[in-house]
PDB file of C-alpha atoms in Angstrom:
ATOM      1  CA  MET V  14     107.930 -53.327 -43.319  1.00 67.00           C
ATOM      2  CA  THR V  15     105.639 -54.880 -40.713  1.00 87.00           C
ATOM      3  CA  ILE V  16     103.258 -52.566 -38.883  1.00 96.00           C
ATOM      4  CA  GLU V  17     100.797 -53.441 -36.126  1.00 97.00           C
ATOM      5  CA  ASN V  18      97.357 -51.867 -35.912  1.00 98.00           C
ATOM      6  CA  LEU V  19      96.678 -50.783 -32.319  1.00 98.00           C
ATOM      7  CA  SER V  20      93.294 -49.081 -32.635  1.00 98.00           C
ATOM      8  CA  SER V  21      90.721 -47.990 -35.196  1.00 98.00           C
ATOM      9  CA  ASN V  22      87.891 -45.438 -34.861  1.00 98.00           C
ATOM     10  CA  LYS V  23      85.511 -44.161 -37.504  1.00 98.00           C
ATOM     11  CA  SER V  24      85.453 -40.372 -37.644  1.00 98.00           C
ATOM     12  CA  PHE V  25      83.554 -38.080 -40.059  1.00 98.00           C
ATOM     13  CA  GLY V  26      83.196 -40.937 -42.518  1.00 97.00           C
ATOM     14  CA  GLY V  27      86.903 -41.738 -42.468  1.00 97.00           C
ATOM     15  CA  TRP V  28      89.120 -43.632 -40.067  1.00 97.00           C
ATOM     16  CA  HIS V  29      91.534 -42.684 -37.312  1.00 98.00           C
ATOM     17  CA  LYS V  30      94.014 -45.491 -36.744  1.00 98.00           C
ATOM     18  CA  GLN V  31      97.044 -46.039 -34.523  1.00 98.00           C
ATOM     19  CA  TYR V  32      99.955 -48.216 -35.548  1.00 98.00           C
ATOM     20  CA  SER V  33     103.313 -49.286 -34.174  1.00 98.00           C
ATOM     21  CA  HIS V  34     106.376 -50.406 -36.093  1.00 98.00           C
ATOM     22  CA  ARG V  35     110.056 -51.058 -35.618  1.00 97.00           C
ATOM     23  CA  SER V  36     112.039 -47.991 -36.687  1.00 97.00           C
ATOM     24  CA  GLU V  37     115.470 -48.725 -38.113  1.00 97.00           C
ATOM     25  CA  THR V  38     116.329 -45.014 -37.931  1.00 98.00           C
ATOM     26  CA  LEU V  39     115.543 -44.730 -34.216  1.00 98.00           C
ATOM     27  CA  GLY V  40     116.387 -48.276 -33.147  1.00 97.00           C
ATOM     28  CA  CYS V  41     113.142 -48.800 -31.243  1.00 97.00           C
ATOM     29  CA  ARG V  42     109.443 -49.354 -31.728  1.00 97.00           C
ATOM     30  CA  MET V  43     107.535 -46.232 -32.701  1.00 98.00           C
ATOM     31  CA  ARG V  44     103.878 -45.347 -32.720  1.00 98.00           C
ATOM     32  CA  PHE V  45     102.035 -43.084 -35.131  1.00 98.00           C
ATOM     33  CA  ALA V  46      98.426 -42.157 -35.841  1.00 98.00           C
ATOM     34  CA  ILE V  47      96.855 -41.635 -39.244  1.00 98.00           C
ATOM     35  CA  TYR V  48      93.540 -40.139 -40.283  1.00 98.00           C
ATOM     36  CA  LEU V  49      92.288 -41.479 -43.627  1.00 98.00           C
ATOM     37  CA  PRO V  50      89.426 -39.463 -45.170  1.00 97.00           C
ATOM     38  CA  PRO V  51      86.325 -41.158 -46.611  1.00 96.00           C
ATOM     39  CA  GLY V  52      87.507 -41.062 -50.218  1.00 88.00           C
ATOM     40  CA  VAL V  53      90.161 -43.714 -49.732  1.00 92.00           C
ATOM     41  CA  ALA V  54      87.394 -46.295 -49.388  1.00 85.00           C
ATOM     42  CA  ASN V  55      86.648 -45.660 -53.092  1.00 86.00           C
ATOM     43  CA  GLY V  56      90.233 -46.242 -54.128  1.00 87.00           C
ATOM     44  CA  GLU V  57      91.315 -42.607 -54.107  1.00 89.00           C
ATOM     45  CA  LYS V  58      94.897 -41.684 -53.226  1.00 95.00           C
ATOM     46  CA  VAL V  59      95.104 -38.563 -51.080  1.00 97.00           C
ATOM     47  CA  PRO V  60      97.841 -36.088 -50.085  1.00 98.00           C
ATOM     48  CA  VAL V  61      99.246 -36.079 -46.550  1.00 98.00           C
ATOM     49  CA  LEU V  62      99.689 -33.464 -43.850  1.00 98.00           C
ATOM     50  CA  TYR V  63     102.317 -34.462 -41.285  1.00 98.00           C
ATOM     51  CA  TRP V  64     101.719 -33.055 -37.801  1.00 98.00           C
ATOM     52  CA  LEU V  65     104.537 -32.740 -35.242  1.00 98.00           C
ATOM     53  CA  SER V  66     103.529 -32.292 -31.606  1.00 98.00           C
ATOM     54  CA  GLY V  67     105.198 -30.439 -28.770  1.00 98.00           C
ATOM     55  CA  LEU V  68     106.972 -31.239 -25.509  1.00 98.00           C
ATOM     56  CA  THR V  69     105.525 -34.129 -23.468  1.00 97.00           C
ATOM     57  CA  CYS V  70     103.021 -34.995 -26.218  1.00 97.00           C
ATOM     58  CA  THR V  71     102.460 -38.204 -28.186  1.00 96.00           C
ATOM     59  CA  ASP V  72     100.558 -38.955 -31.389  1.00 95.00           C
ATOM     60  CA  GLU V  73      97.317 -38.775 -29.404  1.00 97.00           C
ATOM     61  CA  ASN V  74      97.241 -35.104 -28.410  1.00 96.00           C
ATOM     62  CA  PHE V  75      96.560 -33.631 -31.819  1.00 98.00           C
ATOM     63  CA  MET V  76      94.263 -36.368 -33.075  1.00 97.00           C
ATOM     64  CA  GLN V  77      92.041 -36.237 -30.000  1.00 96.00           C
ATOM     65  CA  LYS V  78      92.081 -32.519 -29.143  1.00 97.00           C
ATOM     66  CA  ALA V  79      92.536 -30.466 -32.315  1.00 98.00           C
ATOM     67  CA  GLY V  80      89.240 -31.278 -34.035  1.00 98.00           C
ATOM     68  CA  ALA V  81      90.952 -31.660 -37.400  1.00 98.00           C
ATOM     69  CA  HIS V  82      89.092 -34.676 -38.806  1.00 98.00           C
ATOM     70  CA  ARG V  83      85.999 -32.863 -40.077  1.00 98.00           C
ATOM     71  CA  VAL V  84      87.828 -30.530 -42.458  1.00 98.00           C
ATOM     72  CA  ALA V  85      90.398 -33.191 -43.392  1.00 98.00           C
ATOM     73  CA  ALA V  86      87.469 -35.399 -44.437  1.00 97.00           C
ATOM     74  CA  GLU V  87      85.981 -32.549 -46.480  1.00 97.00           C
ATOM     75  CA  LEU V  88      89.285 -31.777 -48.189  1.00 97.00           C
ATOM     76  CA  GLY V  89      90.249 -35.383 -48.844  1.00 97.00           C
ATOM     77  CA  MET V  90      93.474 -35.056 -46.864  1.00 98.00           C
ATOM     78  CA  ALA V  91      95.230 -37.672 -44.744  1.00 98.00           C
ATOM     79  CA  ILE V  92      96.913 -36.573 -41.504  1.00 98.00           C
ATOM     80  CA  VAL V  93      99.853 -38.433 -39.981  1.00 98.00           C
ATOM     81  CA  ALA V  94     100.984 -37.710 -36.411  1.00 98.00           C
ATOM     82  CA  PRO V  95     104.143 -39.454 -35.163  1.00 98.00           C
ATOM     83  CA  ASP V  96     105.281 -39.602 -31.567  1.00 98.00           C
ATOM     84  CA  THR V  97     107.615 -36.821 -30.403  1.00 98.00           C
ATOM     85  CA  SER V  98     110.651 -38.982 -29.659  1.00 98.00           C
ATOM     86  CA  PRO V  99     112.008 -42.513 -29.502  1.00 98.00           C
ATOM     87  CA  ARG V 100     110.847 -44.437 -26.452  1.00 97.00           C
ATOM     88  CA  GLY V 101     111.679 -47.625 -24.573  1.00 96.00           C
ATOM     89  CA  ASP V 102     113.616 -49.020 -21.643  1.00 96.00           C
ATOM     90  CA  ASP V 103     116.895 -48.921 -23.579  1.00 96.00           C
ATOM     91  CA  VAL V 104     116.345 -45.379 -24.884  1.00 98.00           C
ATOM     92  CA  ALA V 105     118.165 -42.585 -23.037  1.00 98.00           C
ATOM     93  CA  ASP V 106     115.957 -40.326 -20.942  1.00 98.00           C
ATOM     94  CA  ASP V 107     116.103 -37.427 -18.523  1.00 97.00           C
ATOM     95  CA  GLU V 108     114.021 -36.614 -15.459  1.00 96.00           C
ATOM     96  CA  SER V 109     113.082 -33.170 -16.806  1.00 97.00           C
ATOM     97  CA  TYR V 110     110.154 -32.710 -19.184  1.00 97.00           C
ATOM     98  CA  ASP V 111     112.136 -30.752 -21.785  1.00 98.00           C
ATOM     99  CA  LEU V 112     114.833 -33.325 -22.536  1.00 98.00           C
ATOM    100  CA  GLY V 113     114.781 -37.009 -23.402  1.00 98.00           C
ATOM    101  CA  GLN V 114     111.700 -39.087 -24.093  1.00 98.00           C
ATOM    102  CA  GLY V 115     108.843 -36.850 -25.220  1.00 98.00           C
ATOM    103  CA  ALA V 116     111.316 -34.104 -26.113  1.00 98.00           C
ATOM    104  CA  GLY V 117     113.192 -35.211 -29.237  1.00 98.00           C
ATOM    105  CA  PHE V 118     113.261 -31.686 -30.769  1.00 98.00           C
ATOM    106  CA  TYR V 119     113.259 -33.227 -34.268  1.00 98.00           C
ATOM    107  CA  VAL V 120     117.057 -33.227 -34.562  1.00 98.00           C
ATOM    108  CA  ASN V 121     119.645 -35.879 -35.363  1.00 98.00           C
ATOM    109  CA  ALA V 122     121.606 -36.130 -32.121  1.00 98.00           C
ATOM    110  CA  THR V 123     125.377 -36.423 -32.322  1.00 98.00           C
ATOM    111  CA  GLU V 124     126.215 -36.630 -28.614  1.00 98.00           C
ATOM    112  CA  SER V 125     126.201 -39.509 -26.120  1.00 98.00           C
ATOM    113  CA  PRO V 126     123.953 -40.983 -24.767  1.00 98.00           C
ATOM    114  CA  TRP V 127     121.434 -39.602 -27.247  1.00 98.00           C
ATOM    115  CA  HIS V 128     122.838 -40.328 -30.699  1.00 97.00           C
ATOM    116  CA  PRO V 129     121.933 -44.047 -30.998  1.00 97.00           C
ATOM    117  CA  HIS V 130     118.191 -43.301 -30.905  1.00 98.00           C
ATOM    118  CA  TYR V 131     117.436 -39.579 -31.138  1.00 98.00           C
ATOM    119  CA  ARG V 132     117.270 -39.100 -34.917  1.00 98.00           C
ATOM    120  CA  MET V 133     113.786 -37.680 -35.267  1.00 98.00           C
ATOM    121  CA  TYR V 134     114.809 -35.398 -38.158  1.00 98.00           C
ATOM    122  CA  ASP V 135     115.688 -38.373 -40.369  1.00 98.00           C
ATOM    123  CA  TYR V 136     112.684 -40.347 -39.131  1.00 98.00           C
ATOM    124  CA  VAL V 137     110.163 -37.649 -40.074  1.00 98.00           C
ATOM    125  CA  LEU V 138     111.913 -36.685 -43.311  1.00 98.00           C
ATOM    126  CA  ASN V 139     112.630 -40.133 -44.716  1.00 98.00           C
ATOM    127  CA  GLU V 140     111.569 -43.275 -42.880  1.00 98.00           C
ATOM    128  CA  LEU V 141     108.025 -42.337 -41.862  1.00 98.00           C
ATOM    129  CA  PRO V 142     106.915 -40.946 -45.275  1.00 98.00           C
ATOM    130  CA  ALA V 143     108.412 -43.972 -47.027  1.00 97.00           C
ATOM    131  CA  LEU V 144     106.411 -46.236 -44.718  1.00 98.00           C
ATOM    132  CA  ILE V 145     103.186 -44.257 -45.100  1.00 98.00           C
ATOM    133  CA  GLU V 146     103.457 -44.128 -48.883  1.00 97.00           C
ATOM    134  CA  SER V 147     104.185 -47.854 -49.156  1.00 96.00           C
ATOM    135  CA  VAL V 148     101.296 -49.001 -46.948  1.00 96.00           C
ATOM    136  CA  PHE V 149      98.446 -46.488 -47.262  1.00 97.00           C
ATOM    137  CA  PRO V 150      96.510 -45.040 -50.241  1.00 97.00           C
ATOM    138  CA  VAL V 151      98.338 -41.706 -50.308  1.00 97.00           C
ATOM    139  CA  THR V 152     100.264 -39.706 -52.874  1.00 96.00           C
ATOM    140  CA  ASP V 153     103.760 -38.275 -52.506  1.00 96.00           C
ATOM    141  CA  GLN V 154     102.311 -34.780 -52.047  1.00 97.00           C
ATOM    142  CA  ARG V 155     103.186 -33.716 -48.494  1.00 98.00           C
ATOM    143  CA  SER V 156     102.788 -30.711 -46.262  1.00 98.00           C
ATOM    144  CA  ILE V 157     103.865 -30.337 -42.650  1.00 98.00           C
ATOM    145  CA  SER V 158     102.654 -28.555 -39.526  1.00 98.00           C
ATOM    146  CA  GLY V 159     103.178 -28.619 -35.784  1.00 98.00           C
ATOM    147  CA  HIS V 160     102.885 -26.978 -32.398  1.00 98.00           C
ATOM    148  CA  SER V 161     105.585 -25.480 -30.162  1.00 98.00           C
ATOM    149  CA  MET V 162     108.540 -27.909 -30.339  1.00 98.00           C
ATOM    150  CA  GLY V 163     106.694 -29.505 -33.247  1.00 98.00           C
ATOM    151  CA  GLY V 164     106.241 -26.134 -34.922  1.00 98.00           C
ATOM    152  CA  HIS V 165     110.005 -25.727 -34.701  1.00 98.00           C
ATOM    153  CA  GLY V 166     110.426 -29.172 -36.258  1.00 98.00           C
ATOM    154  CA  ALA V 167     107.951 -28.523 -39.057  1.00 98.00           C
ATOM    155  CA  LEU V 168     109.548 -25.224 -40.030  1.00 98.00           C
ATOM    156  CA  VAL V 169     113.082 -26.653 -39.953  1.00 98.00           C
ATOM    157  CA  LEU V 170     112.158 -29.689 -42.049  1.00 98.00           C
ATOM    158  CA  ALA V 171     110.385 -27.566 -44.668  1.00 98.00           C
ATOM    159  CA  LEU V 172     113.041 -24.863 -44.775  1.00 98.00           C
ATOM    160  CA  ARG V 173     115.839 -27.393 -45.217  1.00 98.00           C
ATOM    161  CA  ASN V 174     113.914 -29.535 -47.701  1.00 98.00           C
ATOM    162  CA  PRO V 175     111.715 -27.233 -49.813  1.00 98.00           C
ATOM    163  CA  GLU V 176     111.484 -29.848 -52.567  1.00 97.00           C
ATOM    164  CA  ARG V 177     109.806 -32.313 -50.199  1.00 98.00           C
ATOM    165  CA  PHE V 178     106.916 -30.209 -48.892  1.00 98.00           C
ATOM    166  CA  GLN V 179     104.186 -28.192 -50.599  1.00 98.00           C
ATOM    167  CA  SER V 180     103.527 -25.939 -47.589  1.00 98.00           C
ATOM    168  CA  VAL V 181     104.333 -25.529 -43.906  1.00 98.00           C
ATOM    169  CA  SER V 182     102.478 -24.103 -40.930  1.00 98.00           C
ATOM    170  CA  ALA V 183     102.967 -23.858 -37.191  1.00 98.00           C
ATOM    171  CA  PHE V 184     101.203 -22.915 -34.003  1.00 98.00           C
ATOM    172  CA  SER V 185     103.369 -21.177 -31.384  1.00 98.00           C
ATOM    173  CA  PRO V 186     106.674 -22.501 -32.780  1.00 98.00           C
ATOM    174  CA  ILE V 187     110.006 -22.261 -30.980  1.00 98.00           C
ATOM    175  CA  SER V 188     111.225 -19.847 -33.645  1.00 98.00           C
ATOM    176  CA  ASN V 189     114.780 -19.063 -32.536  1.00 98.00           C
ATOM    177  CA  PRO V 190     115.960 -22.022 -30.406  1.00 98.00           C
ATOM    178  CA  VAL V 191     119.625 -21.020 -30.445  1.00 98.00           C
ATOM    179  CA  ASN V 192     118.593 -18.041 -28.295  1.00 97.00           C
ATOM    180  CA  CYS V 193     116.012 -19.511 -25.899  1.00 98.00           C
ATOM    181  CA  PRO V 194     116.328 -21.707 -22.776  1.00 98.00           C
ATOM    182  CA  TRP V 195     114.511 -24.735 -24.246  1.00 98.00           C
ATOM    183  CA  GLY V 196     116.657 -24.693 -27.349  1.00 98.00           C
ATOM    184  CA  LYS V 197     119.968 -24.078 -25.608  1.00 98.00           C
ATOM    185  CA  LYS V 198     119.354 -26.963 -23.207  1.00 98.00           C
ATOM    186  CA  ALA V 199     118.258 -29.435 -25.872  1.00 98.00           C
ATOM    187  CA  PHE V 200     120.851 -28.463 -28.462  1.00 98.00           C
ATOM    188  CA  THR V 201     123.723 -28.616 -25.964  1.00 98.00           C
ATOM    189  CA  ALA V 202     122.663 -32.111 -24.944  1.00 98.00           C
ATOM    190  CA  TYR V 203     121.838 -33.496 -28.388  1.00 98.00           C
ATOM    191  CA  LEU V 204     124.300 -31.593 -30.603  1.00 98.00           C
ATOM    192  CA  GLY V 205     127.149 -30.561 -28.313  1.00 98.00           C
ATOM    193  CA  LYS V 206     128.675 -27.140 -27.776  1.00 95.00           C
ATOM    194  CA  ASP V 207     129.421 -26.320 -31.423  1.00 93.00           C
ATOM    195  CA  THR V 208     126.765 -23.702 -32.154  1.00 94.00           C
ATOM    196  CA  ALA V 209     127.326 -24.073 -35.918  1.00 94.00           C
ATOM    197  CA  ARG V 210     125.443 -27.366 -35.609  1.00 95.00           C
ATOM    198  CA  TRP V 211     122.663 -25.605 -33.739  1.00 98.00           C
ATOM    199  CA  ALA V 212     122.096 -23.197 -36.637  1.00 98.00           C
ATOM    200  CA  GLU V 213     121.056 -26.126 -38.853  1.00 97.00           C
ATOM    201  CA  TYR V 214     117.960 -26.507 -36.663  1.00 98.00           C
ATOM    202  CA  ASP V 215     116.966 -22.868 -36.133  1.00 98.00           C
ATOM    203  CA  ALA V 216     113.972 -21.767 -38.211  1.00 98.00           C
ATOM    204  CA  SER V 217     114.758 -18.060 -37.955  1.00 98.00           C
ATOM    205  CA  LEU V 218     118.319 -18.505 -39.200  1.00 98.00           C
ATOM    206  CA  LEU V 219     117.212 -20.848 -41.966  1.00 98.00           C
ATOM    207  CA  MET V 220     114.449 -18.480 -43.090  1.00 98.00           C
ATOM    208  CA  ARG V 221     116.834 -15.522 -43.120  1.00 98.00           C
ATOM    209  CA  ASP V 222     119.152 -17.339 -45.545  1.00 97.00           C
ATOM    210  CA  ALA V 223     116.489 -19.104 -47.627  1.00 98.00           C
ATOM    211  CA  THR V 224     116.609 -18.921 -51.422  1.00 97.00           C
ATOM    212  CA  GLN V 225     113.917 -21.544 -52.109  1.00 97.00           C
ATOM    213  CA  PHE V 226     110.529 -20.925 -50.563  1.00 98.00           C
ATOM    214  CA  VAL V 227     107.737 -23.082 -49.151  1.00 98.00           C
ATOM    215  CA  PRO V 228     104.552 -21.105 -48.372  1.00 98.00           C
ATOM    216  CA  ALA V 229     104.416 -20.665 -44.584  1.00 98.00           C
ATOM    217  CA  LEU V 230     101.643 -19.851 -42.118  1.00 98.00           C
ATOM    218  CA  VAL V 231     102.297 -19.244 -38.403  1.00 98.00           C
ATOM    219  CA  ASP V 232      99.738 -18.470 -35.705  1.00 98.00           C
ATOM    220  CA  GLN V 233     100.805 -17.199 -32.293  1.00 98.00           C
ATOM    221  CA  GLY V 234      98.625 -16.354 -29.303  1.00 98.00           C
ATOM    222  CA  ASP V 235      99.523 -13.079 -27.634  1.00 98.00           C
ATOM    223  CA  ALA V 236      98.541 -14.450 -24.194  1.00 98.00           C
ATOM    224  CA  ASP V 237     100.970 -17.374 -24.497  1.00 98.00           C
ATOM    225  CA  ASN V 238     103.022 -17.559 -21.295  1.00 98.00           C
ATOM    226  CA  PHE V 239     106.028 -18.878 -23.279  1.00 98.00           C
ATOM    227  CA  LEU V 240     105.878 -16.090 -25.867  1.00 98.00           C
ATOM    228  CA  THR V 241     108.694 -13.771 -24.824  1.00 96.00           C
ATOM    229  CA  GLU V 242     111.263 -16.143 -23.329  1.00 98.00           C
ATOM    230  CA  GLN V 243     110.889 -19.303 -25.402  1.00 98.00           C
ATOM    231  CA  LEU V 244     109.045 -18.697 -28.683  1.00 98.00           C
ATOM    232  CA  GLN V 245     110.335 -15.368 -30.040  1.00 98.00           C
ATOM    233  CA  PRO V 246     108.246 -15.083 -33.226  1.00 98.00           C
ATOM    234  CA  GLU V 247     109.672 -11.628 -33.842  1.00 97.00           C
ATOM    235  CA  ALA V 248     112.926 -13.326 -34.910  1.00 98.00           C
ATOM    236  CA  LEU V 249     111.021 -15.299 -37.541  1.00 98.00           C
ATOM    237  CA  GLU V 250     109.274 -12.146 -38.717  1.00 97.00           C
ATOM    238  CA  ALA V 251     112.574 -10.278 -39.030  1.00 98.00           C
ATOM    239  CA  SER V 252     114.136 -13.114 -41.019  1.00 98.00           C
ATOM    240  CA  ALA V 253     111.205 -13.247 -43.427  1.00 98.00           C
ATOM    241  CA  SER V 254     111.595  -9.532 -44.113  1.00 98.00           C
ATOM    242  CA  ILE V 255     115.280 -10.037 -44.971  1.00 98.00           C
ATOM    243  CA  SER V 256     114.763 -12.910 -47.420  1.00 98.00           C
ATOM    244  CA  ASN V 257     111.300 -11.852 -48.614  1.00 98.00           C
ATOM    245  CA  TYR V 258     110.034 -15.211 -47.434  1.00 98.00           C
ATOM    246  CA  PRO V 259     106.312 -15.878 -48.074  1.00 97.00           C
ATOM    247  CA  LEU V 260     105.398 -16.012 -44.385  1.00 98.00           C
ATOM    248  CA  GLU V 261     101.971 -15.149 -43.006  1.00 98.00           C
ATOM    249  CA  LEU V 262     102.363 -14.529 -39.264  1.00 98.00           C
ATOM    250  CA  ASN V 263      99.217 -13.904 -37.229  1.00 98.00           C
ATOM    251  CA  PHE V 264      99.093 -12.765 -33.611  1.00 98.00           C
ATOM    252  CA  ARG V 265      95.816 -13.932 -32.058  1.00 98.00           C
ATOM    253  CA  GLU V 266      94.492 -11.768 -29.260  1.00 98.00           C
ATOM    254  CA  GLY V 267      93.863 -13.530 -25.951  1.00 98.00           C
ATOM    255  CA  TYR V 268      94.957 -17.012 -27.026  1.00 98.00           C
ATOM    256  CA  ASP V 269      97.439 -19.080 -25.034  1.00 98.00           C
ATOM    257  CA  HIS V 270      99.666 -22.115 -25.732  1.00 98.00           C
ATOM    258  CA  SER V 271      96.975 -24.767 -25.336  1.00 98.00           C
ATOM    259  CA  TYR V 272      95.022 -27.006 -27.683  1.00 98.00           C
ATOM    260  CA  PHE V 273      92.075 -24.623 -27.268  1.00 98.00           C
ATOM    261  CA  PHE V 274      94.150 -22.261 -29.421  1.00 98.00           C
ATOM    262  CA  ILE V 275      94.967 -24.955 -31.981  1.00 98.00           C
ATOM    263  CA  ALA V 276      91.346 -26.101 -32.205  1.00 98.00           C
ATOM    264  CA  SER V 277      90.244 -22.505 -32.798  1.00 98.00           C
ATOM    265  CA  PHE V 278      92.346 -22.077 -35.947  1.00 98.00           C
ATOM    266  CA  ILE V 279      93.069 -25.584 -37.246  1.00 98.00           C
ATOM    267  CA  ASP V 280      90.433 -25.250 -39.978  1.00 98.00           C
ATOM    268  CA  GLN V 281      92.293 -22.277 -41.469  1.00 98.00           C
ATOM    269  CA  HIS V 282      95.561 -24.217 -41.402  1.00 98.00           C
ATOM    270  CA  LEU V 283      94.053 -27.258 -43.092  1.00 98.00           C
ATOM    271  CA  ARG V 284      92.522 -25.099 -45.827  1.00 98.00           C
ATOM    272  CA  PHE V 285      95.857 -23.313 -46.276  1.00 98.00           C
ATOM    273  CA  HIS V 286      97.586 -26.643 -46.858  1.00 98.00           C
ATOM    274  CA  GLY V 287      94.721 -27.842 -49.013  1.00 98.00           C
ATOM    275  CA  ARG V 288      95.392 -25.059 -51.531  1.00 97.00           C
ATOM    276  CA  TYR V 289      98.969 -26.234 -52.059  1.00 97.00           C
ATOM    277  CA  LEU V 290      98.190 -29.942 -51.913  1.00 97.00           C
ATOM    278  CA  GLY V 291      95.612 -29.584 -54.698  1.00 93.00           C
ATOM    279  CA  CYS V 292      92.642 -30.702 -52.633  1.00 91.00           C
ATOM    280  CA  SER V 293      89.679 -30.491 -54.986  1.00 68.00           C
ATOM    281  CA  THR V 294      86.859 -30.092 -52.467  1.00 56.00           C
ATOM    282  CA  LEU V 295      88.061 -26.788 -51.002  1.00 43.00           C
ATOM    283  CA  GLN V 296      85.383 -24.413 -49.850  1.00 40.00           C
ATOM    284  CA  SER V 297      85.818 -20.771 -48.901  1.00 35.00           C
TER     285      SER V 297
END
């Protein structure tokens, strides 16, 4: 598969790079960013943390704002951040920020006009890891994390595919999308009116019924203006109690929905994933 290098920046002894490629799954060109820690220069293969961003974001938000490179370099962990949706002139879009380009919701759309391109679930689960593992010096050990819409995506992908991920974490995830305005709007458009399809992409419902577990960490700011109406972490907490799911859910006093919140706790998330990815340079 041909990929094009768009940019390259040295960071904490490693490299942050942007690439584009033609996605067969999405039927358009896609962009992703990767952070490669210093060890790969010595021929080491490293595990990968996949990061899924939220509404209106691209691959750039996390890589430039979260401050994750320092600890990723220490741990010997690669980070891969894809875009949040397919894009292009021939890709369906909507004038609102919470549907269409920049708002893929990490589902496989079944409804027109979305289904030809909006297959972010398959892209993140299959095509992107296959590309990363064929091109870069990484192992097949993967974990996944994300924020808001991306937190929803990370939890759903891990809960539905526990054999594929060593751990999962999320900041301010949309925990119960079948019961919130963002989720109802997106799922109706992408999946149609059959709510049985919606349940396949609801982290709370999946966690409630889980029989195979991936260690999970969720951080939520209690000053988040989306907390009550859109995010509903209490549904995730209730589901974990039913299935005895290994979920650590932290409510952080005074924190909102922004990247200031993510930057404040990203080190803890990276170290959490490092434990399950077998990173050898972990420090307390």
